Structures are given as structure tokens and as C-alpha cells.
Amino acid sequence: MDETPVAAPLAPDWPALRGLMPSNVRIGTAVNGQALATNARYRAVLTSDFNAVTAENAMKWGQLQPTRDTYVWRASDDLVAFAQENGLAMYGHTLVWHHSVPPWVSESWSAEELRELLKQYITTVVSRYRGKIWAWDVVNEVLDEDGSLRDTIWLRKLGPDYIADAFRWAHAADPDARLFINDYGAEGRTGKADGLLRLIRKLRATGVPIHGVGFQGHLQWDKQPVDVAGNLQRFADLGIPVAITELDVRIQLPMTPEKLARQAMLYEHMLAACLAVSTCESFTLWGFTDASSWIPHNYPGYGAACLFDTDIRPKLAHSALVRALREGRPGAAGG
Ligand code: XIL
């Protein structure tokens, strides 16, 4: 393994989040494969602060099946093994996502062929990790901002039933895995959240094995989603578990103490919303350190979105979560 020199001491000298969370709520993070393989401090903090992991990219279709005849399991298998060795729950992300359809999949193929391909893919991946993944994001970002179904290759070629089919295939491959629908922009009361609620009601009414709804939570420091706890509760009221699946809070650079304080409040606000809903099963961050966050690449001019800085030292947001969890009333600072 190619190790980067570690400047700061390896062992974390702050209270670990995983030790403070209620025992029925997991605290997770997306894992960056490169950082995991090369940075000992990254691994130390990952395993001390968190008890669940999601592959940031390693389980996406484009990575797993780069050509029609080739599956490449290495990165994904390594992470699953790492999770097992370190007692971390593994969250599978993601089976059907319009951004990760491999380039060799062609819309000119027949509906029948595409349907068979999707079924094969889902069956292959979910079976491989049967019993090792507690929850799968079966479909990711299938809604548009107005709450209607997103225009994707699957909707165009297979019609709206592809969603129910994907859940059924995944369930057949691992009947014990919790199957989630996951989306962004539905954390607060938005048109998309309303559409998501309608879609889930419909799927449940027809007996589709859907067991959870994931709220990504890619937030911006100066925008607080409206009534997150109340919105999550609407879903919980359907009798379905909910989860925060990809939280980060990007800051428009330059970073200032005021922006970091607002960021800390938003992190705390989201944790409070999750803990206020009795079926909220996990609270997952989209990366824990600014050293390997996706934000600077995907949102030019923004950065510093994580709980830990580029040296993997805890930021204000981390101490805000620690304080809130210790006081047993996270969210006091939120709205
Ligand atoms: C992102 C990764 O973080 C990036 O490294 C990659 O280039 C693109 O995907 N919603 C999701 C995640 O469901 O899979 C995305 O992850 C972030 C947005």
C-alpha cells in the first residue's frame, strides 16, 4: 500500500460520534476508495467515528461493469471486506442511477433486451453481496424537481414499472436487505418530496418490497431546507424507515468563521431531524473530510463541506454534533 505520511497523530483525540449516537441509529459516511487505500489517518478516523459506510463510487454500475462482458469487483469487494473486518455496516449504493449507466448500454436496444440487462445486473450484484449489505439504494434520483418521474433511459424504454421491477429483482436476490429509494432535494417540504411521497404510497399499495426512503442532504451553508423533521415524519407515517444518506454542507469560498458556524448549525439541524423521527435508521455523510470531498470538483467555487478539515481534524460542525448528542437535545440551534 502506498502510504501518505501522517502529520497529525493517528489516534483520534476527540469524542467519537459513533459512541454518542443512540444505539438504534447508525452513523455512516461515504468512503473514497483512494483515501481508504492510501491514508492511514483516514482509516483511523473512519473506524473510530463511524459505524457504517457507503461506497462513494465503487458500487456504481459504470465501475462494476465497464464492458458488457466484464465485471470488476476489486474496489467494491475490498470495501465490503474492510467493513466486515472493522465491524462497519455496509450500505449499498446504488443499483439504478441515470448517471451511472455504463456507456456501452445503448438506447437503441429493444425494451426487452434492456429490461433483461437491468434484471441481470441487479441480480448479479445483489446476490454477490447477499447477507453483507444491510440496505441498498435500489433506485437513485428517479424524480424530477416537480415530483414527476425523471426522464431517463429506463423510463423512456421500460416505462414507469421499471422502478417496481428493480425492487422486486433486488428483493429476490437478497430478501433480508432493506431496499431504499434515494433522492436529493426532498429533505424539506418541496414538490419533489410530495412526488416522492405519492410514488412510495403507490409502490406500497401494489406490494412492492420497498423498505426505506433515503434523503441525500447535499446542502449549501446558507440554505436551510423547510421543516425537515416534519417532512421526514410524513414518510415515517407510512410505516417506512427513513435515513439521511449523503449529507454534506458546502460553503461558498472563501471560508469564514461565520460560514463555518452556519454549516455547523445545518449539520446539527439535520441530525436533530433524523433523531426526532423514530424510524430514522441512519445518518450518513457524503465523505467526512475536506481532503477528499466531491464538492470542489462538482461545485466550482464551493468547498469545505465536511465535518473534518483537509488534515482530518474535526471542524466546528463536529463539535456541534458532539455537544448536541451529549446534551441529548440536538437541534437546539436549528430552526
Ligand atoms: C458522486 C461522487 O461523490 C463523485 O465522486 C462522482 O464523480 C459523482 O457521484 N448523489 C449521489 C452520489 O447519489 O452517488 C453522488 O456521488 C453525489 C450525488
Short mmCIF file of C-alpha atoms and ligand atoms in Angstrom, two decimals:
data_model
loop_
_atom_site.label_atom_id
_atom_site.label_comp_id
_atom_site.label_asym_id
_atom_site.label_seq_id
_atom_site.Cartn_x
_atom_site.Cartn_y
_atom_site.Cartn_z
CA MET A 1 0.00 0.00 0.00
CA ASP A 2 1.22 3.45 -0.89
CA GLU A 3 1.05 5.35 2.40
CA THR A 4 0.96 9.12 2.65
CA PRO A 5 2.98 10.49 5.56
CA VAL A 6 0.77 11.23 8.51
CA ALA A 7 1.38 14.66 10.04
CA ALA A 8 -1.17 14.58 12.82
CA PRO A 9 -1.26 11.79 15.40
CA LEU A 10 -3.07 8.71 14.19
CA ALA A 11 -5.31 8.09 17.12
CA PRO A 12 -8.24 10.50 17.25
CA ASP A 13 -8.18 12.64 20.40
CA TRP A 14 -11.80 13.80 20.25
CA PRO A 15 -15.04 12.10 21.31
CA ALA A 16 -16.09 9.61 18.64
CA LEU A 17 -19.52 10.23 17.15
CA ARG A 18 -20.35 6.54 16.98
CA GLY A 19 -20.08 6.27 20.74
CA LEU A 20 -22.56 9.09 21.25
CA MET A 21 -25.27 8.13 18.79
CA PRO A 22 -28.41 6.39 20.05
CA SER A 23 -27.81 2.67 19.61
CA ASN A 24 -30.58 2.28 17.03
CA VAL A 25 -29.24 4.95 14.65
CA ARG A 26 -26.16 4.26 12.56
CA ILE A 27 -23.68 6.98 11.77
CA GLY A 28 -22.16 6.46 8.36
CA THR A 29 -20.02 8.06 5.72
CA ALA A 30 -19.30 7.62 2.06
CA VAL A 31 -15.85 6.16 1.52
CA ASN A 32 -13.40 7.38 -1.05
CA GLY A 33 -11.51 4.35 -2.35
CA GLN A 34 -8.26 6.21 -2.97
CA ALA A 35 -8.14 7.74 0.51
CA LEU A 36 -9.03 4.42 2.10
CA ALA A 37 -6.17 2.67 0.33
CA THR A 38 -3.50 5.32 0.90
CA ASN A 39 -4.18 7.27 4.07
CA ALA A 40 -3.79 5.63 7.48
CA ARG A 41 -5.26 8.61 9.30
CA TYR A 42 -8.32 8.46 7.06
CA ARG A 43 -8.81 4.82 8.04
CA ALA A 44 -8.26 5.53 11.74
CA VAL A 45 -10.84 8.32 11.86
CA LEU A 46 -13.28 6.40 9.68
CA THR A 47 -13.29 3.44 12.01
CA SER A 48 -13.36 5.43 15.22
CA ASP A 49 -16.09 7.96 14.43
CA PHE A 50 -18.40 5.89 12.20
CA ASN A 51 -20.14 2.53 12.28
CA ALA A 52 -21.47 2.37 8.73
CA VAL A 53 -20.05 3.01 5.26
CA THR A 54 -21.30 3.65 1.75
CA ALA A 55 -19.09 3.31 -1.34
CA GLU A 56 -18.77 6.78 -2.84
CA ASN A 57 -18.31 5.32 -6.31
CA ALA A 58 -17.09 1.72 -6.11
CA MET A 59 -20.54 0.12 -6.39
CA LYS A 60 -21.85 2.15 -9.28
CA TRP A 61 -22.72 0.29 -12.44
CA GLY A 62 -20.16 2.05 -14.64
CA GLN A 63 -17.40 0.95 -12.25
CA LEU A 64 -18.62 -2.60 -11.70
CA GLN A 65 -19.30 -3.49 -15.31
CA PRO A 66 -17.03 -1.42 -17.58
CA THR A 67 -17.80 -3.62 -20.59
CA ARG A 68 -20.71 -5.91 -21.27
CA ASP A 69 -18.58 -8.99 -20.67
CA THR A 70 -16.51 -7.77 -17.74
CA TYR A 71 -17.28 -7.24 -14.10
CA VAL A 72 -14.59 -5.59 -11.98
CA TRP A 73 -15.22 -6.35 -8.32
CA ARG A 74 -11.93 -5.41 -6.71
CA ALA A 75 -12.73 -1.97 -5.25
CA SER A 76 -16.17 -2.97 -4.14
CA ASP A 77 -15.07 -6.32 -2.65
CA ASP A 78 -12.22 -4.57 -0.81
CA LEU A 79 -14.61 -2.12 0.81
CA VAL A 80 -17.07 -4.81 1.82
CA ALA A 81 -14.19 -6.77 3.36
CA PHE A 82 -12.88 -3.67 5.13
CA ALA A 83 -16.35 -3.01 6.53
CA GLN A 84 -16.66 -6.57 7.79
CA GLU A 85 -13.20 -6.60 9.35
CA ASN A 86 -13.92 -3.36 11.18
CA GLY A 87 -17.48 -4.00 12.26
CA LEU A 88 -18.99 -1.37 9.98
CA ALA A 89 -22.42 -1.83 8.45
CA MET A 90 -22.32 -1.61 4.66
CA TYR A 91 -24.88 0.46 2.77
CA GLY A 92 -25.08 -0.44 -0.94
CA HIS A 93 -25.14 2.48 -3.36
CA THR A 94 -26.63 2.31 -5.98
CA LEU A 95 -28.29 -0.08 -8.40
CA VAL A 96 -30.25 2.14 -10.78
CA TRP A 97 -29.00 5.69 -11.36
CA HIS A 98 -29.13 7.59 -14.64
CA HIS A 99 -25.61 8.97 -14.04
CA SER A 100 -24.01 5.56 -13.72
CA VAL A 101 -25.40 3.74 -16.73
CA PRO A 102 -22.28 2.34 -18.46
CA PRO A 103 -21.50 3.95 -21.83
CA TRP A 104 -21.84 0.63 -23.64
CA VAL A 105 -25.55 0.41 -22.79
CA SER A 106 -27.44 1.65 -25.81
CA GLU A 107 -30.89 3.12 -26.00
CA SER A 108 -31.22 1.65 -29.46
CA TRP A 109 -31.55 -1.82 -27.91
CA SER A 110 -35.03 -3.24 -27.57
CA ALA A 111 -37.03 -2.73 -24.40
CA GLU A 112 -36.90 -6.46 -23.81
CA GLU A 113 -33.13 -6.56 -24.07
CA LEU A 114 -32.67 -3.57 -21.77
CA ARG A 115 -35.06 -5.00 -19.22
CA GLU A 116 -33.20 -8.29 -19.19
CA LEU A 117 -29.88 -6.46 -18.87
CA LEU A 118 -31.09 -4.44 -15.88
CA LYS A 119 -32.50 -7.54 -14.23
CA GLN A 120 -29.26 -9.44 -14.77
CA TYR A 121 -27.18 -6.61 -13.40
CA ILE A 122 -29.27 -6.13 -10.26
CA THR A 123 -29.43 -9.86 -9.64
CA THR A 124 -25.69 -10.32 -10.09
CA VAL A 125 -24.64 -7.50 -7.78
CA VAL A 126 -27.19 -8.04 -5.03
CA SER A 127 -26.56 -11.82 -4.98
CA ARG A 128 -22.82 -11.34 -4.74
CA TYR A 129 -23.18 -9.36 -1.52
CA ARG A 130 -26.17 -11.18 -0.12
CA GLY A 131 -26.10 -11.06 3.66
CA LYS A 132 -23.28 -8.47 3.70
CA ILE A 133 -25.23 -5.32 2.90
CA TRP A 134 -27.84 -4.09 5.34
CA ALA A 135 -29.51 -1.73 2.87
CA TRP A 136 -29.41 -0.99 -0.84
CA ASP A 137 -30.27 2.18 -2.68
CA VAL A 138 -32.24 0.39 -5.35
CA VAL A 139 -33.20 3.47 -7.31
CA ASN A 140 -31.44 6.80 -7.05
CA GLU A 141 -32.76 10.20 -8.18
CA VAL A 142 -35.69 8.89 -10.21
CA LEU A 143 -37.74 12.05 -9.66
CA ASP A 144 -37.67 15.45 -11.26
CA GLU A 145 -37.81 18.65 -9.26
CA ASP A 146 -41.60 18.86 -9.72
CA GLY A 147 -42.08 15.36 -8.32
CA SER A 148 -42.79 13.64 -11.64
CA LEU A 149 -40.66 10.73 -12.83
CA ARG A 150 -37.32 11.80 -14.26
CA ASP A 151 -36.83 11.33 -17.97
CA THR A 152 -34.19 8.57 -18.13
CA ILE A 153 -33.32 5.73 -20.46
CA TRP A 154 -35.24 3.38 -18.14
CA LEU A 155 -38.43 5.45 -18.11
CA ARG A 156 -38.30 6.00 -21.86
CA LYS A 157 -37.66 2.38 -22.75
CA LEU A 158 -39.30 0.38 -19.95
CA GLY A 159 -42.00 2.73 -18.70
CA PRO A 160 -42.67 3.60 -15.04
CA ASP A 161 -42.79 -0.05 -13.95
CA TYR A 162 -39.03 -0.30 -14.09
CA ILE A 163 -38.97 1.03 -10.52
CA ALA A 164 -41.21 -1.70 -9.10
CA ASP A 165 -39.31 -4.30 -11.13
CA ALA A 166 -35.95 -3.12 -9.79
CA PHE A 167 -37.20 -3.52 -6.20
CA ARG A 168 -38.62 -6.97 -6.92
CA TRP A 169 -35.42 -8.20 -8.55
CA ALA A 170 -33.29 -6.86 -5.70
CA HIS A 171 -35.60 -8.44 -3.13
CA ALA A 172 -35.43 -11.80 -4.85
CA ALA A 173 -31.63 -11.65 -4.79
CA ASP A 174 -31.36 -10.73 -1.08
CA PRO A 175 -34.63 -10.98 0.82
CA ASP A 176 -33.03 -9.67 4.03
CA ALA A 177 -31.58 -6.45 2.66
CA ARG A 178 -33.55 -3.29 3.27
CA LEU A 179 -34.42 -1.70 -0.04
CA PHE A 180 -34.33 2.08 -0.29
CA ILE A 181 -35.42 4.74 -2.72
CA ASN A 182 -32.99 7.65 -2.53
CA ASP A 183 -33.15 11.24 -3.76
CA TYR A 184 -31.91 14.77 -3.24
CA GLY A 185 -33.95 17.92 -2.81
CA ALA A 186 -36.65 16.09 -0.86
CA GLU A 187 -35.28 16.78 2.64
CA GLY A 188 -37.62 19.69 3.20
CA ARG A 189 -41.18 20.25 2.04
CA THR A 190 -40.67 20.53 -1.72
CA GLY A 191 -42.59 19.49 -4.81
CA LYS A 192 -40.14 16.65 -5.18
CA ALA A 193 -40.84 15.48 -1.62
CA ASP A 194 -44.58 15.48 -2.39
CA GLY A 195 -43.96 13.43 -5.53
CA LEU A 196 -41.75 11.02 -3.61
CA LEU A 197 -44.47 10.50 -1.05
CA ARG A 198 -47.02 9.81 -3.82
CA LEU A 199 -44.69 7.37 -5.54
CA ILE A 200 -43.95 5.45 -2.35
CA ARG A 201 -47.65 5.22 -1.47
CA LYS A 202 -48.32 3.78 -4.91
CA LEU A 203 -45.48 1.27 -4.70
CA ARG A 204 -46.54 0.14 -1.22
CA ALA A 205 -50.16 -0.19 -2.30
CA THR A 206 -49.14 -2.63 -5.01
CA GLY A 207 -46.97 -4.72 -2.70
CA VAL A 208 -43.58 -3.61 -4.00
CA PRO A 209 -40.83 -4.57 -1.50
CA ILE A 210 -39.66 -1.05 -0.66
CA HIS A 211 -38.40 -0.65 2.89
CA GLY A 212 -36.92 2.77 3.24
CA VAL A 213 -36.51 6.25 1.90
CA GLY A 214 -33.15 7.97 1.76
CA PHE A 215 -32.78 11.72 1.83
CA GLN A 216 -29.40 12.65 0.40
CA GLY A 217 -28.91 16.05 2.01
CA HIS A 218 -26.44 17.83 -0.26
CA LEU A 219 -26.92 21.21 1.35
CA GLN A 220 -25.50 24.67 0.97
CA TRP A 221 -24.35 26.66 4.03
CA ASP A 222 -26.86 29.50 3.56
CA LYS A 223 -29.96 27.48 2.64
CA GLN A 224 -31.90 25.57 5.24
CA PRO A 225 -34.49 23.11 3.89
CA VAL A 226 -38.01 23.76 5.17
CA ASP A 227 -39.27 21.62 8.06
CA VAL A 228 -37.06 18.57 7.61
CA ALA A 229 -38.34 16.80 10.73
CA GLY A 230 -41.99 17.31 9.73
CA ASN A 231 -41.26 16.18 6.21
CA LEU A 232 -39.41 13.03 7.31
CA GLN A 233 -42.29 12.29 9.66
CA ARG A 234 -44.74 12.26 6.70
CA PHE A 235 -42.76 9.36 5.28
CA ALA A 236 -42.36 7.64 8.62
CA ASP A 237 -46.14 7.84 8.99
CA LEU A 238 -46.42 5.46 6.03
CA GLY A 239 -44.70 2.94 8.27
CA ILE A 240 -41.47 3.17 6.32
CA PRO A 241 -37.98 3.78 7.75
CA VAL A 242 -36.14 6.91 6.67
CA ALA A 243 -32.46 7.80 6.54
CA ILE A 244 -30.17 10.70 5.81
CA THR A 245 -27.89 9.17 3.22
CA GLU A 246 -25.45 11.71 1.77
CA LEU A 247 -25.17 14.76 3.98
CA ASP A 248 -22.68 17.49 3.23
CA VAL A 249 -22.90 21.25 3.61
CA ARG A 250 -20.91 23.13 1.00
CA ILE A 251 -19.52 26.55 1.70
CA GLN A 252 -19.00 29.24 -0.88
CA LEU A 253 -15.30 30.07 -0.71
CA PRO A 254 -13.61 31.80 0.95
CA MET A 255 -14.48 30.03 4.14
CA THR A 256 -15.15 32.33 7.12
CA PRO A 257 -15.87 31.63 10.79
CA GLU A 258 -19.44 32.78 10.22
CA LYS A 259 -19.97 30.33 7.37
CA LEU A 260 -18.47 27.51 9.42
CA ALA A 261 -20.88 28.34 12.23
CA ARG A 262 -23.85 28.27 9.84
CA GLN A 263 -22.58 24.97 8.48
CA ALA A 264 -22.38 23.54 12.00
CA MET A 265 -25.99 24.59 12.63
CA LEU A 266 -27.15 22.85 9.47
CA TYR A 267 -25.37 19.62 10.35
CA GLU A 268 -26.93 19.75 13.78
CA HIS A 269 -30.33 20.58 12.32
CA MET A 270 -30.24 17.51 10.06
CA LEU A 271 -29.16 15.24 12.90
CA ALA A 272 -31.96 16.62 15.05
CA ALA A 273 -34.49 15.91 12.30
CA CYS A 274 -33.27 12.33 11.97
CA LEU A 275 -33.35 11.75 15.73
CA ALA A 276 -36.80 13.32 16.03
CA VAL A 277 -38.26 10.62 13.78
CA SER A 278 -38.41 7.26 15.48
CA THR A 279 -37.88 5.29 12.26
CA CYS A 280 -34.77 7.22 11.16
CA GLU A 281 -32.25 4.41 10.97
CA SER A 282 -29.08 6.06 9.84
CA PHE A 283 -27.34 9.36 9.44
CA THR A 284 -24.74 9.21 6.69
CA LEU A 285 -22.32 11.87 5.45
CA TRP A 286 -21.09 12.13 1.88
CA GLY A 287 -17.48 11.91 2.93
CA PHE A 288 -16.11 13.07 6.27
CA THR A 289 -13.05 15.07 5.28
CA ASP A 290 -12.50 18.11 3.08
CA ALA A 291 -9.36 16.30 1.88
CA SER A 292 -11.40 14.06 -0.41
CA SER A 293 -14.82 15.62 -0.84
CA TRP A 294 -16.53 15.64 -4.25
CA ILE A 295 -17.71 19.23 -3.77
CA PRO A 296 -14.78 21.28 -5.17
CA HIS A 297 -14.90 19.30 -8.42
CA ASN A 298 -18.64 19.37 -8.82
CA TYR A 299 -19.48 22.82 -7.44
CA PRO A 300 -16.73 25.20 -8.57
CA GLY A 301 -16.24 27.99 -6.04
CA TYR A 302 -17.52 25.84 -3.18
CA GLY A 303 -15.72 23.57 -0.74
CA ALA A 304 -15.11 22.83 2.95
CA ALA A 305 -18.33 20.79 3.05
CA CYS A 306 -17.37 18.10 5.55
CA LEU A 307 -17.11 17.57 9.31
CA PHE A 308 -13.32 17.29 9.19
CA ASP A 309 -10.84 19.65 7.51
CA THR A 310 -8.20 18.77 4.91
CA ASP A 311 -5.85 17.49 7.65
CA ILE A 312 -8.69 15.35 9.01
CA ARG A 313 -9.06 17.46 12.14
CA PRO A 314 -12.61 17.96 13.43
CA LYS A 315 -14.28 21.25 12.49
CA LEU A 316 -16.88 23.26 14.36
CA ALA A 317 -19.64 21.09 12.86
CA HIS A 318 -18.11 18.02 14.51
CA SER A 319 -18.01 19.61 17.95
CA ALA A 320 -21.57 20.86 17.44
CA LEU A 321 -22.74 17.29 16.84
CA VAL A 322 -20.77 16.01 19.83
CA ARG A 323 -22.19 18.70 22.09
CA ALA A 324 -25.73 18.16 20.87
CA LEU A 325 -25.53 14.40 21.30
CA ARG A 326 -24.09 14.77 24.80
CA GLU A 327 -26.78 17.19 25.82
CA GLY A 328 -29.33 14.83 24.36
CA ARG A 329 -31.12 17.55 22.53
CA PRO A 330 -29.58 18.06 19.10
CA GLY A 331 -31.29 20.74 17.09
CA ALA A 332 -31.48 23.43 19.74
CA ALA A 333 -29.56 25.67 17.34
CA GLY A 334 -31.61 24.68 14.29
CA GLY A 335 -34.95 26.05 13.25
C1 XIL B 1 -20.80 11.47 -6.64
C2 XIL B 1 -19.40 11.16 -6.18
O1 XIL B 1 -19.18 11.75 -4.92
C3 XIL B 1 -18.40 11.70 -7.17
O2 XIL B 1 -17.07 11.30 -6.84
C4 XIL B 1 -18.75 11.21 -8.58
O3 XIL B 1 -17.88 11.82 -9.53
C5 XIL B 1 -20.18 11.51 -8.93
O4 XIL B 1 -21.03 10.97 -7.93
N1 XIL B 1 -25.73 11.89 -5.45
C6 XIL B 1 -25.38 10.56 -5.37
C7 XIL B 1 -23.95 10.17 -5.31
O5 XIL B 1 -26.27 9.70 -5.22
O6 XIL B 1 -23.72 8.93 -5.91
C8 XIL B 1 -23.08 11.22 -5.97
O7 XIL B 1 -21.72 10.85 -5.77
C9 XIL B 1 -23.38 12.58 -5.38
C10 XIL B 1 -24.81 12.97 -5.66
#
